[in-house]
mmCIF file of C-alpha atoms in Angstrom:
data_model
loop_
_atom_site.group_PDB
_atom_site.id
_atom_site.type_symbol
_atom_site.label_atom_id
_atom_site.label_comp_id
_atom_site.label_asym_id
_atom_site.label_seq_id
_atom_site.Cartn_x
_atom_site.Cartn_y
_atom_site.Cartn_z
ATOM 1 C CA MET A 10 17.605 -32.803 24.517
ATOM 2 C CA LEU A 11 17.349 -33.565 28.354
ATOM 3 C CA PRO A 12 19.869 -31.372 30.226
ATOM 4 C CA LEU A 13 22.720 -32.828 32.274
ATOM 5 C CA PHE A 14 20.282 -32.507 35.516
ATOM 6 C CA LEU A 15 17.993 -33.511 34.684
ATOM 7 C CA LEU A 16 19.231 -36.774 32.639
ATOM 8 C CA HIS A 17 21.211 -37.906 36.264
ATOM 9 C CA PHE A 18 17.470 -36.773 37.618
ATOM 10 C CA THR A 19 16.028 -39.066 35.602
ATOM 11 C CA SER A 20 18.927 -41.269 36.220
ATOM 12 C CA GLN A 21 18.923 -41.348 39.630
ATOM 13 C CA ARG A 22 15.360 -42.497 39.937
ATOM 14 C CA SER A 23 16.062 -44.999 37.956
ATOM 15 C CA ARG A 24 17.619 -46.871 40.224
ATOM 16 C CA ARG A 25 14.844 -47.161 43.487
ATOM 17 C CA GLN A 26 12.664 -48.282 40.934
ATOM 18 C CA LYS A 27 9.265 -49.971 42.363
ATOM 19 C CA ARG A 28 6.431 -51.903 41.060
ATOM 20 C CA THR A 29 3.101 -52.521 41.774
ATOM 21 C CA VAL A 30 0.615 -53.957 41.172
ATOM 22 C CA PHE A 31 -2.805 -52.894 39.376
ATOM 23 C CA ASN A 32 -5.787 -54.350 38.531
ATOM 24 C CA ASN A 33 -3.502 -57.732 38.231
ATOM 25 C CA HIS A 34 -0.603 -55.387 36.063
ATOM 26 C CA THR A 35 2.482 -54.929 37.246
ATOM 27 C CA ILE A 36 3.939 -51.454 36.828
ATOM 28 C CA ASP A 37 7.058 -50.453 36.824
ATOM 29 C CA MET A 38 6.802 -47.105 38.222
ATOM 30 C CA GLY A 39 10.099 -46.159 38.662
ATOM 31 C CA ALA A 40 10.338 -46.308 34.895
ATOM 32 C CA PHE A 41 6.123 -44.778 35.163
ATOM 33 C CA SER A 42 7.381 -41.557 37.309
ATOM 34 C CA HIS A 43 10.384 -41.354 34.451
ATOM 35 C CA LEU A 44 8.003 -41.382 31.105
ATOM 36 C CA ALA A 45 5.310 -38.792 33.383
ATOM 37 C CA LEU A 46 8.479 -36.700 34.162
ATOM 38 C CA ILE A 47 10.082 -36.416 30.756
ATOM 39 C CA ILE A 48 5.984 -36.024 29.586
ATOM 40 C CA VAL A 49 5.949 -32.374 31.371
ATOM 41 C CA LEU A 50 9.443 -31.908 30.361
ATOM 42 C CA LEU A 51 8.256 -31.660 26.957
ATOM 43 C CA ALA A 52 5.111 -29.790 27.848
ATOM 44 C CA VAL A 53 7.121 -27.138 29.630
ATOM 45 C CA SER A 54 10.077 -27.346 26.320
ATOM 46 C CA SER A 55 6.767 -26.972 24.302
ATOM 47 C CA SER A 56 5.853 -24.255 25.814
ATOM 48 C CA VAL A 57 9.033 -22.301 25.663
ATOM 49 C CA VAL A 58 8.823 -22.756 21.664
ATOM 50 C CA LEU A 59 5.759 -21.889 21.662
ATOM 51 C CA SER A 60 6.183 -18.340 22.007
ATOM 52 C CA CYS A 61 7.643 -15.118 21.359
ATOM 53 C CA LEU A 62 11.519 -14.379 21.288
ATOM 54 C CA PRO A 63 12.203 -12.289 24.071
ATOM 55 C CA SER A 64 14.248 -10.149 21.498
ATOM 56 C CA ASP A 65 10.563 -10.069 19.659
ATOM 57 C CA ARG A 66 8.631 -9.097 22.682
ATOM 58 C CA ALA A 67 11.461 -6.502 24.361
ATOM 59 C CA ALA A 68 11.253 -4.727 20.349
ATOM 60 C CA LEU A 69 7.676 -4.553 20.007
ATOM 61 C CA LEU A 70 7.579 -3.118 24.182
ATOM 62 C CA ALA A 71 10.298 -0.460 23.247
ATOM 63 C CA PHE A 72 8.282 0.621 19.701
ATOM 64 C CA LYS A 73 4.683 0.827 21.916
ATOM 65 C CA SER A 74 7.071 3.094 24.525
ATOM 66 C CA ALA A 75 7.020 6.132 21.583
ATOM 67 C CA LEU A 76 3.183 5.402 20.672
ATOM 68 C CA HIS A 77 0.113 7.854 23.032
ATOM 69 C CA GLU A 78 -3.136 6.237 21.995
ATOM 70 C CA PRO A 79 -5.592 8.141 24.946
ATOM 71 C CA TYR A 80 -9.348 6.221 23.571
ATOM 72 C CA LEU A 81 -9.364 2.959 22.208
ATOM 73 C CA GLY A 82 -6.334 1.259 24.546
ATOM 74 C CA ILE A 83 -5.247 -1.636 22.095
ATOM 75 C CA PHE A 84 -2.099 -1.069 23.980
ATOM 76 C CA ASN A 85 -2.852 -2.441 26.940
ATOM 77 C CA THR A 86 -4.188 -6.021 25.241
ATOM 78 C CA TRP A 87 -0.413 -6.204 25.315
ATOM 79 C CA THR A 88 0.171 -8.050 27.939
ATOM 80 C CA GLY A 89 2.183 -11.049 29.009
ATOM 81 C CA SER A 90 5.005 -13.026 28.092
ATOM 82 C CA ASP A 91 3.609 -14.493 24.609
ATOM 83 C CA CYS A 92 3.327 -11.256 22.425
ATOM 84 C CA CYS A 93 2.269 -14.189 19.733
ATOM 85 C CA ARG A 94 -0.629 -14.541 21.858
ATOM 86 C CA ASN A 95 -3.423 -11.910 22.066
ATOM 87 C CA TRP A 96 -1.764 -8.321 21.417
ATOM 88 C CA TYR A 97 -3.730 -6.608 18.986
ATOM 89 C CA GLY A 98 -2.273 -6.059 16.310
ATOM 90 C CA VAL A 99 0.723 -8.642 15.925
ATOM 91 C CA SER A 100 0.825 -12.260 14.164
ATOM 92 C CA CYS A 101 3.173 -14.880 14.384
ATOM 93 C CA ASP A 102 5.197 -16.994 12.246
ATOM 94 C CA PRO A 103 3.383 -20.665 12.762
ATOM 95 C CA GLU A 104 6.389 -22.229 12.508
ATOM 96 C CA THR A 105 9.785 -20.169 13.301
ATOM 97 C CA HIS A 106 7.415 -18.095 15.929
ATOM 98 C CA ARG A 107 9.008 -14.775 15.022
ATOM 99 C CA VAL A 108 7.003 -11.543 14.470
ATOM 100 C CA ALA A 109 5.712 -11.163 10.597
ATOM 101 C CA ASP A 110 3.103 -9.209 11.388
ATOM 102 C CA ILE A 111 2.304 -6.016 12.918
ATOM 103 C CA ASN A 112 -1.360 -4.748 11.320
ATOM 104 C CA LEU A 113 -3.027 -1.285 13.033
ATOM 105 C CA ARG A 114 -5.341 0.620 11.047
ATOM 106 C CA GLY A 115 -6.671 3.357 12.871
ATOM 107 C CA GLU A 116 -10.097 3.359 10.527
ATOM 108 C CA SER A 117 -11.136 -0.747 11.563
ATOM 109 C CA GLU A 118 -14.034 -2.844 11.750
ATOM 110 C CA ASP A 119 -11.901 -4.338 14.673
ATOM 111 C CA PRO A 120 -14.852 -4.857 17.875
ATOM 112 C CA ILE A 121 -12.483 -2.697 19.288
ATOM 113 C CA PHE A 122 -13.255 0.433 17.181
ATOM 114 C CA GLN A 123 -17.155 -0.306 17.283
ATOM 115 C CA ARG A 124 -17.197 -0.433 20.681
ATOM 116 C CA ALA A 125 -15.809 3.428 21.685
ATOM 117 C CA HIS A 126 -17.910 4.582 18.234
ATOM 118 C CA ARG A 127 -14.544 5.962 16.561
ATOM 119 C CA THR A 128 -11.501 5.845 14.605
ATOM 120 C CA GLY A 129 -8.056 5.786 16.174
ATOM 121 C CA PHE A 130 -6.041 8.495 17.128
ATOM 122 C CA MET A 131 -2.747 7.830 17.569
ATOM 123 C CA THR A 132 0.387 10.558 18.784
ATOM 124 C CA GLY A 133 4.069 9.522 18.496
ATOM 125 C CA TYR A 134 7.129 8.078 16.486
ATOM 126 C CA ILE A 135 7.593 5.044 14.650
ATOM 127 C CA SER A 136 10.492 4.047 16.669
ATOM 128 C CA PRO A 137 13.617 2.442 15.226
ATOM 129 C CA ALA A 138 13.600 -0.323 17.761
ATOM 130 C CA ILE A 139 10.804 -1.822 15.084
ATOM 131 C CA CYS A 140 13.658 -2.605 13.269
ATOM 132 C CA GLY A 141 14.794 -5.336 16.104
ATOM 133 C CA LEU A 142 11.317 -7.100 14.773
ATOM 134 C CA THR A 143 14.196 -9.214 11.829
ATOM 135 C CA ARG A 144 11.213 -11.304 10.931
ATOM 136 C CA LEU A 145 9.055 -8.925 10.023
ATOM 137 C CA SER A 146 7.378 -9.012 6.783
ATOM 138 C CA SER A 147 3.885 -6.557 7.240
ATOM 139 C CA LEU A 148 4.450 -3.197 8.554
ATOM 140 C CA THR A 149 1.079 -1.550 7.902
ATOM 141 C CA ILE A 150 0.468 1.862 10.964
ATOM 142 C CA ALA A 151 -2.016 3.766 8.845
ATOM 143 C CA ASP A 152 -4.793 6.144 8.766
ATOM 144 C CA TRP A 153 -3.490 7.279 13.276
ATOM 145 C CA LYS A 154 -3.671 10.906 11.458
ATOM 146 C CA GLY A 155 -1.141 12.289 15.307
ATOM 147 C CA ILE A 156 1.726 9.953 13.923
ATOM 148 C CA THR A 157 4.911 12.023 13.863
ATOM 149 C CA GLY A 158 8.695 11.808 13.276
ATOM 150 C CA GLN A 159 10.260 10.368 10.228
ATOM 151 C CA ILE A 160 10.015 6.074 9.012
ATOM 152 C CA PRO A 161 13.392 5.188 10.001
ATOM 153 C CA ARG A 162 15.963 4.516 7.822
ATOM 154 C CA CYS A 163 17.213 0.770 9.211
ATOM 155 C CA VAL A 164 13.664 -0.104 8.090
ATOM 156 C CA THR A 165 15.582 -1.742 5.141
ATOM 157 C CA ARG A 166 17.510 -3.429 6.189
ATOM 158 C CA LEU A 167 14.828 -5.840 7.359
ATOM 159 C CA PRO A 168 15.550 -8.598 4.398
ATOM 160 C CA PHE A 169 11.975 -10.242 4.416
ATOM 161 C CA LEU A 170 9.904 -7.243 4.259
ATOM 162 C CA ARG A 171 6.900 -7.695 1.559
ATOM 163 C CA ILE A 172 4.594 -4.258 2.686
ATOM 164 C CA ILE A 173 4.953 -0.958 3.905
ATOM 165 C CA ASP A 174 1.304 0.842 5.512
ATOM 166 C CA LEU A 175 1.490 4.443 6.941
ATOM 167 C CA ILE A 176 -1.355 6.280 4.835
ATOM 168 C CA GLY A 177 -3.221 8.536 6.427
ATOM 169 C CA ASN A 178 -0.542 9.861 9.670
ATOM 170 C CA GLN A 179 1.824 12.447 9.381
ATOM 171 C CA LEU A 180 5.221 11.537 8.744
ATOM 172 C CA SER A 181 8.106 13.620 7.327
ATOM 173 C CA GLY A 182 11.470 13.355 6.167
ATOM 174 C CA GLU A 183 11.519 11.777 3.302
ATOM 175 C CA ILE A 184 11.614 7.888 1.870
ATOM 176 C CA PRO A 185 14.640 6.097 3.047
ATOM 177 C CA ALA A 186 17.070 6.927 -0.449
ATOM 178 C CA ASP A 187 17.799 3.157 -0.507
ATOM 179 C CA ILE A 188 14.613 1.276 -0.396
ATOM 180 C CA GLY A 189 15.962 -0.978 -3.035
ATOM 181 C CA ARG A 190 17.149 -3.536 -0.537
ATOM 182 C CA LEU A 191 13.859 -4.841 -0.155
ATOM 183 C CA HIS A 192 13.713 -7.041 -2.953
ATOM 184 C CA ARG A 193 10.721 -8.816 -1.816
ATOM 185 C CA LEU A 194 8.748 -5.232 -1.375
ATOM 186 C CA THR A 195 5.816 -5.359 -2.456
ATOM 187 C CA VAL A 196 3.244 -2.898 -0.880
ATOM 188 C CA LEU A 197 4.659 0.927 -0.451
ATOM 189 C CA ASN A 198 2.253 3.730 0.957
ATOM 190 C CA VAL A 199 2.479 5.600 2.220
ATOM 191 C CA ALA A 200 0.161 8.690 0.996
ATOM 192 C CA ASP A 201 -1.552 11.729 3.566
ATOM 193 C CA ASN A 202 1.840 12.301 4.871
ATOM 194 C CA ASN A 203 4.490 15.427 5.141
ATOM 195 C CA ILE A 204 6.796 13.155 3.273
ATOM 196 C CA THR A 205 9.697 15.171 1.077
ATOM 197 C CA GLY A 206 12.666 15.309 -0.769
ATOM 198 C CA ARG A 207 13.013 13.232 -3.378
ATOM 199 C CA ILE A 208 11.699 9.784 -5.260
ATOM 200 C CA PRO A 209 15.337 7.858 -4.360
ATOM 201 C CA GLY A 210 16.492 6.101 -7.984
ATOM 202 C CA SER A 211 16.604 3.308 -6.014
ATOM 203 C CA LEU A 212 13.124 3.125 -6.106
ATOM 204 C CA GLY A 213 13.748 1.263 -9.525
ATOM 205 C CA ASN A 214 15.637 -1.901 -8.108
ATOM 206 C CA LEU A 215 12.103 -2.691 -6.536
ATOM 207 C CA SER A 216 11.183 -5.571 -9.238
ATOM 208 C CA GLY A 217 8.748 -7.041 -6.684
ATOM 209 C CA LEU A 218 6.753 -3.644 -6.433
ATOM 210 C CA MET A 219 2.603 -3.804 -7.172
ATOM 211 C CA HIS A 220 1.325 -1.007 -5.203
ATOM 212 C CA LEU A 221 2.804 2.445 -5.168
ATOM 213 C CA ASP A 222 0.694 4.697 -3.457
ATOM 214 C CA LEU A 223 2.958 8.018 -2.359
ATOM 215 C CA ARG A 224 0.077 10.911 -3.151
ATOM 216 C CA ASN A 225 -0.274 14.276 -1.193
ATOM 217 C CA ASN A 226 2.972 14.619 0.725
ATOM 218 C CA LYS A 227 5.757 17.215 -0.543
ATOM 219 C CA ILE A 228 8.188 15.148 -2.165
ATOM 220 C CA SER A 229 10.048 17.256 -5.097
ATOM 221 C CA GLY A 230 12.229 17.034 -8.330
ATOM 222 C CA PRO A 231 12.015 14.108 -10.602
ATOM 223 C CA ILE A 232 10.175 10.661 -11.539
ATOM 224 C CA PRO A 233 13.167 8.517 -11.924
ATOM 225 C CA LEU A 234 14.277 7.357 -15.215
ATOM 226 C CA ASN A 235 14.245 3.924 -14.709
ATOM 227 C CA PHE A 236 11.122 3.807 -12.647
ATOM 228 C CA GLY A 237 10.160 1.748 -16.067
ATOM 229 C CA LYS A 238 12.142 -0.970 -14.310
ATOM 230 C CA LEU A 239 9.010 -1.732 -11.653
ATOM 231 C CA ASN A 240 7.312 -5.073 -13.563
ATOM 232 C CA MET A 241 5.124 -5.968 -11.688
ATOM 233 C CA LEU A 242 3.609 -2.988 -10.897
ATOM 234 C CA SER A 243 -0.117 -2.834 -11.348
ATOM 235 C CA ARG A 244 -0.965 0.746 -9.534
ATOM 236 C CA ALA A 245 1.446 4.028 -9.270
ATOM 237 C CA LEU A 246 -0.824 6.734 -7.464
ATOM 238 C CA LEU A 247 1.640 9.749 -7.166
ATOM 239 C CA SER A 248 -0.523 12.754 -6.874
ATOM 240 C CA GLY A 249 -0.287 16.062 -5.306
ATOM 241 C CA ASN A 250 2.847 16.570 -4.246
ATOM 242 C CA ARG A 251 5.618 18.205 -6.000
ATOM 243 C CA LEU A 252 7.175 16.538 -8.389
ATOM 244 C CA SER A 253 9.068 18.212 -11.538
ATOM 245 C CA GLY A 254 10.547 17.712 -15.100
ATOM 246 C CA GLN A 255 8.543 15.181 -17.417
ATOM 247 C CA ILE A 256 6.973 11.839 -18.211
ATOM 248 C CA PRO A 257 9.217 9.083 -18.397
ATOM 249 C CA SER A 258 8.440 7.472 -21.237
ATOM 250 C CA SER A 259 10.334 4.027 -19.246
ATOM 251 C CA ILE A 260 6.911 4.117 -17.459
ATOM 252 C CA ALA A 261 5.288 2.489 -20.880
ATOM 253 C CA ARG A 262 7.677 -0.316 -19.924
ATOM 254 C CA ILE A 263 5.374 -1.409 -16.952
ATOM 255 C CA TYR A 264 3.348 -3.762 -18.987
ATOM 256 C CA ARG A 265 0.920 -4.946 -16.118
ATOM 257 C CA LEU A 266 0.005 -1.178 -14.836
ATOM 258 C CA ALA A 267 -3.655 -0.250 -15.307
ATOM 259 C CA ASP A 268 -3.564 2.802 -12.610
ATOM 260 C CA LEU A 269 -1.558 5.636 -13.179
ATOM 261 C CA ASP A 270 -2.223 9.346 -11.442
ATOM 262 C CA LEU A 271 0.659 12.030 -12.298
ATOM 263 C CA SER A 272 -1.658 14.643 -11.528
ATOM 264 C CA LEU A 273 -1.926 17.819 -9.094
ATOM 265 C CA ASN A 274 1.761 18.485 -9.955
ATOM 266 C CA GLN A 275 4.586 20.669 -11.672
ATOM 267 C CA LEU A 276 4.847 17.768 -14.100
ATOM 268 C CA SER A 277 6.036 19.137 -17.826
ATOM 269 C CA GLY A 278 6.597 18.337 -21.354
ATOM 270 C CA SER A 279 4.806 16.375 -24.007
ATOM 271 C CA ILE A 280 2.804 13.095 -22.766
ATOM 272 C CA PRO A 281 4.813 9.583 -23.894
ATOM 273 C CA ALA A 282 2.658 9.073 -27.203
ATOM 274 C CA SER A 283 3.530 5.042 -25.625
ATOM 275 C CA LEU A 284 1.261 5.502 -23.552
ATOM 276 C CA GLY A 285 -1.988 4.693 -25.150
ATOM 277 C CA LYS A 286 0.470 1.658 -26.288
ATOM 278 C CA MET A 287 -0.215 -0.164 -23.257
ATOM 279 C CA ALA A 288 -1.676 -3.392 -21.817
ATOM 280 C CA VAL A 289 -3.924 -2.717 -18.701
ATOM 281 C CA LEU A 290 -3.538 1.222 -19.395
ATOM 282 C CA ALA A 291 -6.800 1.449 -17.440
ATOM 283 C CA THR A 292 -6.651 4.732 -15.197
ATOM 284 C CA LEU A 293 -4.371 7.435 -15.883
ATOM 285 C CA ASN A 294 -4.460 11.126 -14.683
ATOM 286 C CA LEU A 295 -2.135 13.550 -15.944
ATOM 287 C CA ASP A 296 -5.116 16.545 -14.822
ATOM 288 C CA SER A 297 -3.504 19.843 -13.494
ATOM 289 C CA ASN A 298 -0.242 19.680 -14.108
ATOM 290 C CA LYS A 299 1.542 21.772 -16.915
ATOM 291 C CA LEU A 300 1.660 19.690 -19.600
ATOM 292 C CA SER A 301 1.675 20.785 -23.083
ATOM 293 C CA GLY A 302 2.002 19.989 -26.521
ATOM 294 C CA ILE A 303 -0.597 18.106 -28.442
ATOM 295 C CA VAL A 304 -3.250 15.276 -26.931
ATOM 296 C CA PRO A 305 -1.233 11.548 -28.832
ATOM 297 C CA ALA A 306 -3.962 9.792 -30.786
ATOM 298 C CA SER A 307 -3.072 6.680 -29.649
ATOM 299 C CA LEU A 308 -4.725 7.952 -25.881
ATOM 300 C CA PHE A 309 -7.866 8.035 -28.162
ATOM 301 C CA SER A 310 -8.298 3.910 -29.616
ATOM 302 C CA SER A 311 -6.542 2.599 -26.178
ATOM 303 C CA MET A 312 -7.346 0.241 -22.992
ATOM 304 C CA ILE A 313 -7.801 3.882 -21.519
ATOM 305 C CA SER A 314 -10.868 3.776 -19.789
ATOM 306 C CA ASN A 315 -10.524 6.361 -17.195
ATOM 307 C CA LEU A 316 -8.779 9.612 -18.746
ATOM 308 C CA ASN A 317 -7.894 12.909 -17.444
ATOM 309 C CA LEU A 318 -5.971 15.235 -19.077
ATOM 310 C CA SER A 319 -7.807 18.586 -18.115
ATOM 311 C CA LYS A 320 -6.368 21.655 -16.524
ATOM 312 C CA ASN A 321 -3.061 21.870 -18.378
ATOM 313 C CA SER A 322 -1.143 23.944 -21.497
ATOM 314 C CA LEU A 323 -2.973 20.788 -24.180
ATOM 315 C CA ALA A 324 -2.593 22.544 -27.448
ATOM 316 C CA GLY A 325 -3.033 21.906 -31.516
ATOM 317 C CA GLY A 326 -6.573 19.820 -32.153
ATOM 318 C CA ILE A 327 -8.625 17.032 -31.085
ATOM 319 C CA PRO A 328 -7.514 13.704 -32.516
ATOM 320 C CA ASP A 329 -9.905 12.644 -35.363
ATOM 321 C CA VAL A 330 -9.910 8.718 -34.227
ATOM 322 C CA PHE A 331 -12.804 7.334 -31.994
ATOM 323 C CA GLY A 332 -13.903 4.474 -33.123
ATOM 324 C CA PRO A 333 -15.276 0.771 -30.933
ATOM 325 C CA ARG A 334 -12.481 0.753 -28.890
ATOM 326 C CA SER A 335 -13.155 3.866 -27.383
ATOM 327 C CA TYR A 336 -14.558 3.571 -24.423
ATOM 328 C CA PHE A 337 -14.357 6.060 -21.534
ATOM 329 C CA THR A 338 -16.542 6.287 -18.171
ATOM 330 C CA VAL A 339 -15.553 9.562 -17.891
ATOM 331 C CA LEU A 340 -13.059 11.794 -21.168
ATOM 332 C CA ASP A 341 -12.254 15.123 -19.102
ATOM 333 C CA LEU A 342 -9.920 17.439 -21.938
ATOM 334 C CA SER A 343 -11.186 20.384 -20.487
ATOM 335 C CA TYR A 344 -8.779 23.853 -18.700
ATOM 336 C CA ASN A 345 -6.371 23.682 -21.781
ATOM 337 C CA ASN A 346 -5.575 24.876 -25.397
ATOM 338 C CA LEU A 347 -7.637 22.360 -27.696
ATOM 339 C CA LYS A 348 -8.700 24.403 -30.700
ATOM 340 C CA GLY A 349 -10.274 23.606 -34.048
ATOM 341 C CA PRO A 350 -13.644 21.563 -34.474
ATOM 342 C CA ILE A 351 -15.063 18.873 -31.911
ATOM 343 C CA PRO A 352 -13.665 15.346 -34.031
ATOM 344 C CA LYS A 353 -17.202 12.589 -35.351
ATOM 345 C CA SER A 354 -15.491 9.728 -35.343
ATOM 346 C CA ILE A 355 -15.914 10.630 -31.300
ATOM 347 C CA SER A 356 -19.580 9.323 -32.150
ATOM 348 C CA GLU A 357 -18.140 5.990 -33.095
ATOM 349 C CA ALA A 358 -17.197 5.275 -29.484
ATOM 350 C CA SER A 359 -18.682 2.409 -28.200
ATOM 351 C CA TYR A 360 -19.717 4.327 -24.743
ATOM 352 C CA ILE A 361 -18.395 8.036 -23.214
ATOM 353 C CA GLY A 362 -19.928 8.432 -20.182
ATOM 354 C CA HIS A 363 -18.744 11.812 -19.029
ATOM 355 C CA LEU A 364 -16.856 14.243 -21.208
ATOM 356 C CA ASP A 365 -16.520 18.106 -20.137
ATOM 357 C CA LEU A 366 -14.212 19.444 -22.997
ATOM 358 C CA SER A 367 -15.145 23.062 -21.427
ATOM 359 C CA HIS A 368 -12.785 26.112 -21.291
ATOM 360 C CA ASN A 369 -11.006 25.760 -24.518
ATOM 361 C CA HIS A 370 -11.413 27.544 -28.342
ATOM 362 C CA LEU A 371 -12.730 24.970 -29.780
ATOM 363 C CA CYS A 372 -14.961 25.351 -32.597
ATOM 364 C CA GLY A 373 -18.104 24.549 -35.029
ATOM 365 C CA ARG A 374 -21.314 22.761 -34.753
ATOM 366 C CA ILE A 375 -21.163 20.021 -31.477
ATOM 367 C CA PRO A 376 -21.778 16.685 -33.514
ATOM 368 C CA ALA A 377 -25.333 14.549 -33.088
ATOM 369 C CA GLY A 378 -25.820 11.537 -31.539
ATOM 370 C CA SER A 379 -24.364 9.241 -28.910
ATOM 371 C CA PRO A 380 -22.820 10.472 -26.421
ATOM 372 C CA PHE A 381 -23.554 14.374 -27.142
ATOM 373 C CA ASP A 382 -27.221 13.831 -26.362
ATOM 374 C CA HIS A 383 -26.994 13.053 -22.628
ATOM 375 C CA LEU A 384 -24.790 15.531 -21.828
ATOM 376 C CA GLU A 385 -25.194 18.728 -19.993
ATOM 377 C CA ALA A 386 -24.361 22.872 -21.145
ATOM 378 C CA SER A 387 -21.190 22.596 -18.862
ATOM 379 C CA SER A 388 -19.247 19.856 -20.953
ATOM 380 C CA PHE A 389 -18.551 22.276 -23.687
ATOM 381 C CA THR A 390 -18.803 26.232 -22.091
ATOM 382 C CA TYR A 391 -15.974 28.813 -22.191
ATOM 383 C CA ASN A 392 -15.134 28.146 -25.771
ATOM 384 C CA ASP A 393 -14.845 30.148 -28.306
ATOM 385 C CA CYS A 394 -17.048 29.449 -30.949
ATOM 386 C CA LEU A 395 -18.973 26.216 -30.167
ATOM 387 C CA CYS A 396 -22.723 25.656 -31.291
ATOM 388 C CA GLY A 397 -25.916 22.923 -31.327
ATOM 389 C CA LYS A 398 -26.985 20.943 -28.587
ATOM 390 C CA PRO A 399 -26.732 21.485 -25.633
ATOM 391 C CA LEU A 400 -25.859 24.739 -26.458
ATOM 392 C CA ARG A 401 -27.686 28.012 -28.591
ATOM 393 C CA ALA A 402 -28.296 26.917 -32.656
ATOM 394 C CA CYS A 403 -25.808 27.352 -34.843
#
């Protein structure tokens, strides 16, 4: 609808209508000018609607003011009134014209990086002003190496947020305790930072979370017991932290989980046998913890193809349960307290690419045939009394 002063203006014009003849056709000049005015007004109105919201632009500029990027000049593109157009790393919803995505990645194949012949380096912090972007769906500020400060707690009040990717910075502080409020979140990646504190219990409320990456931080405490509520999770990467306590058996209820990496922590207790019964679990890395007890037999007749249990305190024998379903690209049981012989059934495995049984207390003859005919001596060294190829003869 036109503003009142424009309606008045057009009505005044209509009272002074003029007519002219052009190519034998009479043209109502008043109506013509009226139509032209409406077209101009609609064009102006359309350009205003298609521009980003002033509050979104202000939030972006406040966010920018807390960061310093000295080499690439990516923020030099953040000029003009329309932040939805040609602002590097900013995308808007085509219908609402609200800022929907911030995608700033310091290791990129974008031409701006190629011309500079370098990866990105940025200092500063992530300003809470980012939370003024109330329709934000994706927040990626990754691999800038020099960004410090904390994750703004207010991000948990952004109801449309689906992706948080802050990998490769120097962020500190804790994961916001009420992260579980983000019911649309599918990706949470804060790997390679200095995050401390515990994994929030509210994380279990993220029923749509598919990718969780907390690697290489300083996160301590236990894995929440309700971790198994993450029904849609396909990758859980928690290695390189200070996690303690036991591996929750509830993890086995995550039907879609394909990749579980809990290595390089301080986890203790036994390995839940139920992990070997998971439908699609293909990678299980538990190395460099304080796990004890026996190795569950279920792990050797499962869908797991990359199994690393090295550098723990596992005891007992290697279960003699290998068969045609046993397919391993990697099977690493080194640096444990395993005893007894190498099971003969291991020759029945359909494939074993890399096998490492070194630094245990195994004894007896190394079975002949595959996969042992292509393994080196280093796969069997530092055991009590193993013999046979590729070691000394029995």
